[in-house]
Coordinates of C-alpha atoms in Angstrom, one line a residue:
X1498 CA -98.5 58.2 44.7
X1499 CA -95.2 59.2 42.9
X1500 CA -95.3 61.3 39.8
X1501 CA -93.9 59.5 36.6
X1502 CA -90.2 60.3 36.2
X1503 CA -89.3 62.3 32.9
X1504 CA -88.6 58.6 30.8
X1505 CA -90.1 56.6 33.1
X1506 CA -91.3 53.5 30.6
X1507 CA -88.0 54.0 28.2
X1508 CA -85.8 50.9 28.5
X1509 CA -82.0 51.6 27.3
X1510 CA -79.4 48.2 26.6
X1511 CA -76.3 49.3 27.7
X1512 CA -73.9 47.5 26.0
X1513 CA -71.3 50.5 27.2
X1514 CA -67.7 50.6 29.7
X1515 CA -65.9 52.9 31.4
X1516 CA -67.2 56.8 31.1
X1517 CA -68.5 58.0 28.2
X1518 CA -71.1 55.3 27.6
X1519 CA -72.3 55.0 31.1
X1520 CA -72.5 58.5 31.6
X1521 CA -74.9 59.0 28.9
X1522 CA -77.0 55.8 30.1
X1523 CA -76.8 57.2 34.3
X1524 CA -78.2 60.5 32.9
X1525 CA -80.7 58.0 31.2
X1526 CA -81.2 56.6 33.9
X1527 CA -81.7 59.8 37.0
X1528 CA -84.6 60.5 34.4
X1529 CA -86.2 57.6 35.1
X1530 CA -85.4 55.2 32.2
X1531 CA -84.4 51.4 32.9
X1532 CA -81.3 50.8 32.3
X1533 CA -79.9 47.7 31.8
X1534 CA -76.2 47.2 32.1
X1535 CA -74.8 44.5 30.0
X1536 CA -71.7 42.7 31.3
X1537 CA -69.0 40.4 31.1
X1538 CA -69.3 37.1 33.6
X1539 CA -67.1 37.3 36.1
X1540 CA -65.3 40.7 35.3
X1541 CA -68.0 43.0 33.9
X1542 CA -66.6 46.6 33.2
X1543 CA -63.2 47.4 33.4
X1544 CA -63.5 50.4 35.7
X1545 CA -65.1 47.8 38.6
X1546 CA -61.3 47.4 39.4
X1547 CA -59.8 50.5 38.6
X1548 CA -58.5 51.6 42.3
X1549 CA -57.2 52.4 44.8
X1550 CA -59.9 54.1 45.6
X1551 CA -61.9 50.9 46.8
X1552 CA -65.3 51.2 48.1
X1553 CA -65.3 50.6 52.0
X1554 CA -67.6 47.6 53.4
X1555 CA -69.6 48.2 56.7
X1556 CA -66.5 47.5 58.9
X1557 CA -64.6 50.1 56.9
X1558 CA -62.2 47.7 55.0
X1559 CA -61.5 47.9 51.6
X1560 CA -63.3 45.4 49.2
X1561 CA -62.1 44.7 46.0
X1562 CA -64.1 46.7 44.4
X1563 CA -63.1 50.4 42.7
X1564 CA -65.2 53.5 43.6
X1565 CA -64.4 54.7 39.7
X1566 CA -67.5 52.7 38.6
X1567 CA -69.7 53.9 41.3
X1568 CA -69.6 57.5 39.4
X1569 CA -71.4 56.6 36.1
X1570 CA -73.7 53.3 37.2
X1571 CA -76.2 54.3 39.3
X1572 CA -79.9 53.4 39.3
X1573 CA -78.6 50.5 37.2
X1574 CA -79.6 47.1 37.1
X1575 CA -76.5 45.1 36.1
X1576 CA -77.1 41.4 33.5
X1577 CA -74.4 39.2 32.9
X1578 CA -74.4 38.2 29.3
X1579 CA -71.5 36.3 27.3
X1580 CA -72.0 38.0 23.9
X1581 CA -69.4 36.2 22.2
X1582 CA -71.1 33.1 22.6
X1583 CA -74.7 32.2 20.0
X1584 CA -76.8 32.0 23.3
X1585 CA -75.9 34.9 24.6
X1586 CA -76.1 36.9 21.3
X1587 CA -79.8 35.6 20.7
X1588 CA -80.6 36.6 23.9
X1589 CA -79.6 40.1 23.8
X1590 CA -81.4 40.6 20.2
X1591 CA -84.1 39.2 22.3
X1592 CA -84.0 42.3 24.9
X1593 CA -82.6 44.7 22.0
X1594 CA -85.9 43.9 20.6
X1595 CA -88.0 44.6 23.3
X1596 CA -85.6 47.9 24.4
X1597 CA -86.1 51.7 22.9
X1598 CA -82.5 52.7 22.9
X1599 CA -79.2 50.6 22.8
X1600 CA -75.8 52.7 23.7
X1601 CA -72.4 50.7 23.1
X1602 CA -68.8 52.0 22.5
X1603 CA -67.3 49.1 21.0
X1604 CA -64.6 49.8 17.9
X1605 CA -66.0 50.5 14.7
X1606 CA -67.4 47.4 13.5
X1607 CA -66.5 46.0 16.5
X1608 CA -70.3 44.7 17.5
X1609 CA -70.7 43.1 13.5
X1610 CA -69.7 39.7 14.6
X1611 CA -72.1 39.3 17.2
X1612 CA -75.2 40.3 14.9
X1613 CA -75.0 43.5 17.1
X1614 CA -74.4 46.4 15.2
X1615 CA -76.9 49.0 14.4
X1616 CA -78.4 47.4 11.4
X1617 CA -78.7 44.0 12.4
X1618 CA -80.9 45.1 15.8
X1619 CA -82.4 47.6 13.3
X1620 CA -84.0 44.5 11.4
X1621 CA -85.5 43.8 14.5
X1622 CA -86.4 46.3 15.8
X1623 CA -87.3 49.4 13.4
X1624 CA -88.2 51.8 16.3
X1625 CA -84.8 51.3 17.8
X1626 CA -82.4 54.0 18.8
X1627 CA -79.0 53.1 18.7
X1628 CA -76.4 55.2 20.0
X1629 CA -72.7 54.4 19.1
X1630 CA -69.2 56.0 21.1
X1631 CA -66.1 56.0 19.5
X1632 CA -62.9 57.7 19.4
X1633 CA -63.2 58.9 16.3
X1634 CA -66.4 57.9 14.7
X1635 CA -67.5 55.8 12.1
X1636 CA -65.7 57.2 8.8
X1637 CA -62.6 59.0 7.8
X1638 CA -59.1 57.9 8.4
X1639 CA -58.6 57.6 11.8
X1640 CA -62.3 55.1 12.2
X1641 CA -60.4 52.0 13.6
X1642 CA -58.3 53.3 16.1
X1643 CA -58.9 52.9 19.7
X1644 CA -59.3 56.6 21.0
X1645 CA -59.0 57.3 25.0
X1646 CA -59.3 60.7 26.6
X1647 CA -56.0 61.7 27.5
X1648 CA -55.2 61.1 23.9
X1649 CA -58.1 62.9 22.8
X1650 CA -57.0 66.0 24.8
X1651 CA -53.9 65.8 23.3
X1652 CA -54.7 65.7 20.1
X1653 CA -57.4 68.0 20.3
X1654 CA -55.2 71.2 21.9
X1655 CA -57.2 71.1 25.3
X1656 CA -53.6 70.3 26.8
X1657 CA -51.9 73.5 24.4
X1658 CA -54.2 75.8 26.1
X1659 CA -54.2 73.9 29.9
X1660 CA -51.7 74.5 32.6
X1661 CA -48.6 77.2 32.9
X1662 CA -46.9 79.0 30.1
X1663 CA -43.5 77.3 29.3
X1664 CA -41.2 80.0 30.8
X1665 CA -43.0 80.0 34.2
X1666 CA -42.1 77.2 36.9
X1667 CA -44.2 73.7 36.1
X1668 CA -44.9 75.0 32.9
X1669 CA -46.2 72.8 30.1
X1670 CA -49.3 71.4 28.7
X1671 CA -51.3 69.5 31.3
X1672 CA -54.5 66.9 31.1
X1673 CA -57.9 68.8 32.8
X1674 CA -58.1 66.4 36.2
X1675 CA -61.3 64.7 35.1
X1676 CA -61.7 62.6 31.6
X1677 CA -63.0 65.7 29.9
X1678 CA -63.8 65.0 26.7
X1679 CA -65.5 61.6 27.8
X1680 CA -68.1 63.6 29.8
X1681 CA -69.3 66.1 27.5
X1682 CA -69.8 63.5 25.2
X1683 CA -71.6 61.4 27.8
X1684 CA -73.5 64.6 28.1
X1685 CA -73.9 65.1 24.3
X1686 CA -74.7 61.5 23.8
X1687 CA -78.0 61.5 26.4
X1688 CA -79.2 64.9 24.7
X1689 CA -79.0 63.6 20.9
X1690 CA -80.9 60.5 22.4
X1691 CA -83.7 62.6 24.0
X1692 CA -83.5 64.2 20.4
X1693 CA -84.2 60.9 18.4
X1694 CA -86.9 59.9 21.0
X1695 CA -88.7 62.9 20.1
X1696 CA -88.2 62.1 16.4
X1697 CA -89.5 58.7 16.9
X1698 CA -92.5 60.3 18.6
X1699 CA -93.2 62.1 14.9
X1700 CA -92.3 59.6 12.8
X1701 CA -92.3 56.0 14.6
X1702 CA -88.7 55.4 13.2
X1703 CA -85.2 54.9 15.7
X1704 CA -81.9 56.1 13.7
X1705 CA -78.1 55.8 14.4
X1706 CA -76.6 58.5 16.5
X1707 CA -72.3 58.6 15.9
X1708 CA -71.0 59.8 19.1
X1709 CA -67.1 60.5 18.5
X1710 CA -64.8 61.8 21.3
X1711 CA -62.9 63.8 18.6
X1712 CA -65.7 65.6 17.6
X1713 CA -66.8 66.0 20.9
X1714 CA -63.3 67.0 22.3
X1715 CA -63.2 69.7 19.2
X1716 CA -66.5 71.3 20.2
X1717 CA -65.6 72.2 23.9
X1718 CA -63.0 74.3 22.7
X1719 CA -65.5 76.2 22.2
X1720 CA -63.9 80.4 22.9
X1721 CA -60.4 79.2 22.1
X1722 CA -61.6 77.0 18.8
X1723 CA -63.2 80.8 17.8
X1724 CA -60.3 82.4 18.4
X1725 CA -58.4 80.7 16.9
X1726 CA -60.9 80.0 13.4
X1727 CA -61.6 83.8 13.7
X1728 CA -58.0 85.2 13.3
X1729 CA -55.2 82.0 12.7
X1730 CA -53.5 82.2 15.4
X1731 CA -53.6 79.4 18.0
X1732 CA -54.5 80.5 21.5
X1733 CA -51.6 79.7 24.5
X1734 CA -51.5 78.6 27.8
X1735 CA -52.0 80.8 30.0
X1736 CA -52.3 79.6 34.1
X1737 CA -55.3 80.5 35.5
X1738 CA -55.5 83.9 33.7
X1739 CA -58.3 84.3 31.2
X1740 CA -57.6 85.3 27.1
X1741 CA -60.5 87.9 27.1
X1742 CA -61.3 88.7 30.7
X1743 CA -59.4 90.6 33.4
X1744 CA -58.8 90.2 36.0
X1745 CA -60.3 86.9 36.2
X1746 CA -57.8 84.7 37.8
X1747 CA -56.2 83.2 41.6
X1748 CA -55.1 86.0 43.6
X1749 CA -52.5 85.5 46.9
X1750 CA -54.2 86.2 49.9
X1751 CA -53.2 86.3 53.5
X1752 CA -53.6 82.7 54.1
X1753 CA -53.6 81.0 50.6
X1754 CA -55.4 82.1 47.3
X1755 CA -58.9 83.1 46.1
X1756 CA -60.6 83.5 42.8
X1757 CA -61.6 86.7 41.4
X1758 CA -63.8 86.6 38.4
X1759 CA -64.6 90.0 37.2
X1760 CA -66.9 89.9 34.3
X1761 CA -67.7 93.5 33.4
X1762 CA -67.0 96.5 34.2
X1763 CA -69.5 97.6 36.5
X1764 CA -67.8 94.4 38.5
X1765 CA -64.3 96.0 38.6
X1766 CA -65.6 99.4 39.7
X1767 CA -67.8 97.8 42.7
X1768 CA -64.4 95.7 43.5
X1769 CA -62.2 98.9 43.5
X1770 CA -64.5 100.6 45.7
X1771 CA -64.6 98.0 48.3
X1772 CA -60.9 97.4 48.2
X1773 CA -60.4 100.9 49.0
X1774 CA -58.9 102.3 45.7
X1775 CA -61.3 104.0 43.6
X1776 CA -58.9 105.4 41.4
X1777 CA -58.2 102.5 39.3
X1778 CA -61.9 102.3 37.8
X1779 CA -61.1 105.8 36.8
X1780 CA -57.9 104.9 35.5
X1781 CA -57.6 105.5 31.6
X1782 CA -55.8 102.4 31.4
X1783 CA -58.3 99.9 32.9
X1784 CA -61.7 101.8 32.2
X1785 CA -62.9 98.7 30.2
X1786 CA -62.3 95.1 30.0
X1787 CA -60.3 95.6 26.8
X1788 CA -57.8 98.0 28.3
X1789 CA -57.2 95.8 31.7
X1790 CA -56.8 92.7 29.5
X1791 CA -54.0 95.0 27.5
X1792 CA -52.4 96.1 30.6
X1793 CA -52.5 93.8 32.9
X1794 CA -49.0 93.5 33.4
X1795 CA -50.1 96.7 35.1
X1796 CA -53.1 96.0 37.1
X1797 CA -52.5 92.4 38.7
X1798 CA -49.5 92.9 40.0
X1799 CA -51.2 96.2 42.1
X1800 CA -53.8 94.0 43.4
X1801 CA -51.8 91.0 44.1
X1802 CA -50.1 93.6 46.4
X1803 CA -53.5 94.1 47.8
X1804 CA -55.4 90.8 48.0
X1805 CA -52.0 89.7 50.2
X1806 CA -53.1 92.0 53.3
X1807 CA -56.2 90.0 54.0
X1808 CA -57.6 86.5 54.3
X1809 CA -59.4 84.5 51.8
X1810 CA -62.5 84.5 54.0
X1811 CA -62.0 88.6 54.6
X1812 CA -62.4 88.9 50.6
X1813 CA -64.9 86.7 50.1
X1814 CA -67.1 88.0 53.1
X1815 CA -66.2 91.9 51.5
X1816 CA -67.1 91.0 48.5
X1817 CA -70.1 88.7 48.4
X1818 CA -73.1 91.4 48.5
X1819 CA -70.9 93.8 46.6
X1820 CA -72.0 91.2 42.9
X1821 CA -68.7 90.9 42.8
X1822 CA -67.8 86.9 42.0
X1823 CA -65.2 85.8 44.5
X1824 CA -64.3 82.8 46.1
X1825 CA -61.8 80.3 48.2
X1826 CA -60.1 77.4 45.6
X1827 CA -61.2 74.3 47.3
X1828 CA -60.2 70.8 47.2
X1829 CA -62.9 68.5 46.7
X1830 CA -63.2 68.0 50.7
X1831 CA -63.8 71.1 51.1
X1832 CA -65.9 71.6 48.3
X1833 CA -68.6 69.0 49.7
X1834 CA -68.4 70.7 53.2
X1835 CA -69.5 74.3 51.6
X1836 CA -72.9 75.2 52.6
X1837 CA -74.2 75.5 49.4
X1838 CA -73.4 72.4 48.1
X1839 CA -74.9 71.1 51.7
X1840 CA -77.7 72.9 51.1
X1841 CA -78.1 71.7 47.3
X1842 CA -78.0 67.9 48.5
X1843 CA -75.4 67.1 46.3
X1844 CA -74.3 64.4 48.0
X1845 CA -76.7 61.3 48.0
X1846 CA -76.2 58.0 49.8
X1847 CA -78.5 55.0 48.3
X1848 CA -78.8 51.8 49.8
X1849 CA -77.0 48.5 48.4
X1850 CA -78.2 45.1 49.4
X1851 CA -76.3 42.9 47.1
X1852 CA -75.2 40.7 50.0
X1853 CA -71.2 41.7 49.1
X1854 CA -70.6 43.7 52.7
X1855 CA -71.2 47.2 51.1
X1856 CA -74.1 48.6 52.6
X1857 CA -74.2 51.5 51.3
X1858 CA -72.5 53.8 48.1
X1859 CA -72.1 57.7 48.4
X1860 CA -72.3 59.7 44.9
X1861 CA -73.1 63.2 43.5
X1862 CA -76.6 64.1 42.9
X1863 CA -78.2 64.4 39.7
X1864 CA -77.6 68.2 38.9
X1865 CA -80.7 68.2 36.6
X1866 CA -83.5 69.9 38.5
X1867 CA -87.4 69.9 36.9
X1868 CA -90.0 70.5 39.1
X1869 CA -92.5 68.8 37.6
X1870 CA -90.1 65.5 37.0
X1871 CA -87.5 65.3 38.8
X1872 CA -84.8 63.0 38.5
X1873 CA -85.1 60.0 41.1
X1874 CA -82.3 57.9 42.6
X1875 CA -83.9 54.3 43.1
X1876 CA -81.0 51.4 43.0
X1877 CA -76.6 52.2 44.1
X1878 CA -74.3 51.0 41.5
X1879 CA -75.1 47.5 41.4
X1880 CA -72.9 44.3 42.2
X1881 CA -71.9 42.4 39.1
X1882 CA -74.8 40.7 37.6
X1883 CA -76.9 41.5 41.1
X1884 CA -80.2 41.5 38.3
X1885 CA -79.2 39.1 35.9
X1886 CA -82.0 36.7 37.6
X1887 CA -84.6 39.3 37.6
X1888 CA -84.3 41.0 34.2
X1889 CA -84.1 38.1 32.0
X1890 CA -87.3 36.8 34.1
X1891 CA -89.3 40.1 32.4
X1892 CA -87.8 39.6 28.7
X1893 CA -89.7 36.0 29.3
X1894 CA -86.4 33.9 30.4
X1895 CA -88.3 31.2 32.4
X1896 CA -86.3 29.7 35.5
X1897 CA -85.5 26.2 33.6
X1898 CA -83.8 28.0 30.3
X1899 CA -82.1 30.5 32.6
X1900 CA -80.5 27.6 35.0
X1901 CA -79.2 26.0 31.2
X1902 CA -77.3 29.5 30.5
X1903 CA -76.1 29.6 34.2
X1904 CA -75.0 26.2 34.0
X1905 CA -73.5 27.0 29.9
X1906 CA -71.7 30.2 31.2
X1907 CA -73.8 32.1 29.0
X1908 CA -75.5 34.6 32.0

C-alpha cells in the first residue's frame, strides 16, 4: 500500500491563470494535495491557447491546444464554474467551504463582487487559507494596476543588470527567458502556504497571505539588491561575467563555448595546474578572488587564448575530477539528453484519457525529493472541465441539480 503523500488530505480552490498562481497550486499539488482548477466554460485559462507550441495528438498533429498550460497544471483536476453568475458563485462558496486553502490572482478587489474575496469565504469558513497574487499587492499606490512579468522585470532592474553592457555588440537590457519573477513567487507563494498550514495546526485559524510580484521581483535581486543597498551605486550589466567572482563566465573553446565557474581559490589553482600554467595561481595579481576580479582585463583574455586550443568536451572531461565546475552551455535539447538529467528522471510522461486525441503529455519532474514522501504524479494537465462531473458529485452536487447548471451554463 502507497505511503500518504506529504498533503495528502489538503484540498486547495484554485481560482488562479497563467503562471504564478498555478505554479504555487502544481507545487501543491506533486505534494499530494487536491487541487481543483477553477475555470471559465468554454475557454478556461488563458494560457490553454497560448501557442505555437501545440501539444501533438497520437497521429502527431497539432491540436488546438498550447503546451504553455501543460507546465503549471498537472495532477489537476479541472471544474468549470461561471463565477459571474449567483449559481455559480454559491456553488464555489459551497467547495470554498469545504476546501483548506483558496489561491486566486485576480486584481485587487477584483473577486469582491462575486462574494469571493478573502473575507467573505472567511465568514464561512474560519479555518481557510487564502492566498492572493497580484502585481503589486493589496495597498500602496500602484494596488490597482494590472502587473505582468516582463513589466515587473523592468521595473524591478532585473533587465538593468541582464544581458551585454551597452558598448559591446547586442548590448542592452534583456528579459531572463522564462517569466522569472512569476515563478519565484509561485515558489514563494506554496512555501508561505505550508507556513500558514502549520499555523492553523497551532491555532485552528486560516489568514490572508499577499503575494505581490513586485515584492517578489525585488527580493531575487538578492547579491545585486545588497550591492547596491550596501554602497549606492547600482550594479551594471555585465554578459555572462560575474560582479564578485572570476573567472566565472563562457569561455571560447575549439568547437563552441563552455562555462567555467571558479568559486574559490583553491578552484583557480587546481584549473591552472591542469591547464598547464601553474604560474598564474602564483601570480601576485590573481592570488585571490579579489585581485582576479580587479584584473581581469588581465587574466580572461590569457585563458580565452587557452580554452580556444581544445574542445568543449576536452575541458569538461580535464576538468571534471579536478572539483573544478565546468561545463558545455546547452540548449534545452540537449539539456534533457545529458545523462544526469536522464538519470534524475526529470522528464515524466503521464497518461491523459480525456477522449480529446492526446494520449499522453510530457513535463519536468517535480525537483522536490523527500524520501519519506515523495512527491507523486497521478493525473496530466487535464482537458477543460475533464472533472467538472466528478468533483461537484463529492461537494454533494447530485446528478439532477448538476444537469440544471449544465443546462443554465453555470458548469
Amino acid at each position: 500500500m502507497a505511503k500518504p503523500a506529504a498533503l495528502d488530505g489538503i484540498k486547495v480552490l484554485d481560482l488562479s491563470r497563467v503562471l504564478a498562481g498555478p505554479w504555487c497550486t502544481q507545487i501543491l499539488a506533486d505534494l499530494g494535495a487536491d487541487v481543483i482548477k477553477i475555470e471559465r466554460p468554454g475557454v478556461g485559462d488563458d494560457t490553454r491557447t497560448w501557442g505555437p507550441p501545440f501539444i501533438k495528438d497520437a497521429d502527431g498533429n497539432d491540436t488546438d491546444q498550447a503546451s504553455y498550460f501543460t507546465a503549471c497544471n498537472r495532477n489537476k483536476r479541472s471544474v468549470t464554474v461561471d463565477m459571474a453568475t449567483p449559481d455559480g458563485q454559491a456553488l464555489l462558496k459551497q467547495m470554498a467551504a469545504q476546501a483548506d486553502i483558496v489561491v486566486e490572482n485576480f486584481k485587487t478587489g477584483g473577486l469582491k463582487q462575486y462574494g469571493l474575496d478573502h473575507e467573505s469565504l472567511r465568514a464561512v469558513n474560519p479555518r481557510l487559507i487564502y492566498c492572493s497574487v497580484t502585481g503589486f499587492g493589496h495597498d500602496g499606490p500602484y494596488a490597482e494596476r494590472a502587473g505582468y512579468d516582463l513589466m515587473i522585470q523592468a521595473m524591478t532592474g532585473m533587465m538593468s543588470i541582464t544581458g551585454r553592457p551597452d558598448g559591446e555588440p547586442g548590448g542592452g537590457p534583456l528579459r531572463v527567458g522564462v517569466a522569472l519573477t512569476d515563478l519565484f513567487t509561485g515558489v514563494y507563494a506554496s512555501t508561505a502556504i505550508l507556513a500558514a498550514l502549520q499555523v492553523r495546526d497551532r491555532t485552528g485559524e486560516g489568514q490572508h497571505i499577499d503575494m505581490a510580484l513586485l515584492d517578489v521581483g525585488m527580493a531575487i535581486l538578492a547579491n545585486q539588491a545588497s550591492a547596491f543597498l550596501n554602497t549606492g551605486k547600482a550594479p551594471q550589466r555585465q554578459g555572462n561575467t560575474h560582479p564578485s567572482l572570476a573567472p566565472y563566465q563562457d569561455f571560447p573553446t575549439l568547437d563552441g563555448s563552455m562555462l567555467l565557474a571558479i568559486g574559490n581559490n583553491g578552484q583557480f589553482a587546481r584549473f591552472c595546474e591542469a591547464a598547464g600554467h601553474p604560474e598564474w595561481a602564483a601570480d601576485a595579481r590573481f592570488a585571490t578572488n579579489t585581485l582576479r576580479v580587479k584584473h581581469r582585463g588581465v587574466l580572461i583574455p590569457m585563458m580565452e587564448e587557452l580554452t580556444r586550443t581544445r574542445t568543449t568536451a576536452d575541458w569538461v572531461s580535464l576538468l571534471e575530477d579536478k572539483a573544478v565546475p565546468c561545463g558545455p552551455i546547452n540548449d534545452i535539447a540537449q539539456a534533457f539528453d545529458d545523462a544526469q538529467v536522464k538519470a534524475r528522471g526529470l522528464a515524466v510522461t503521464l497518461p491523459r484519457d480525456a477522449g480529446d486525441g492526446i494520449e499522453s503529455i510530457t513535463g519536468v519532474a517535480s525537483p522536490l525529493r523527500l524520501t519519506a514522501t515523495p512527491p507523486v504524479l497521478r493525473h496530466a494537465p487535464p482537458a477543460l472541465g475533464q472533472h467538472t462531473r466528478e468533483v461537484l458529485a463529492e461537494f454533494g452536487i447530485d446528478a439532477a441539480r448538476f444537469d440544471t447548471l449544465r443546462a443554465a451554463g453555470v458548469v
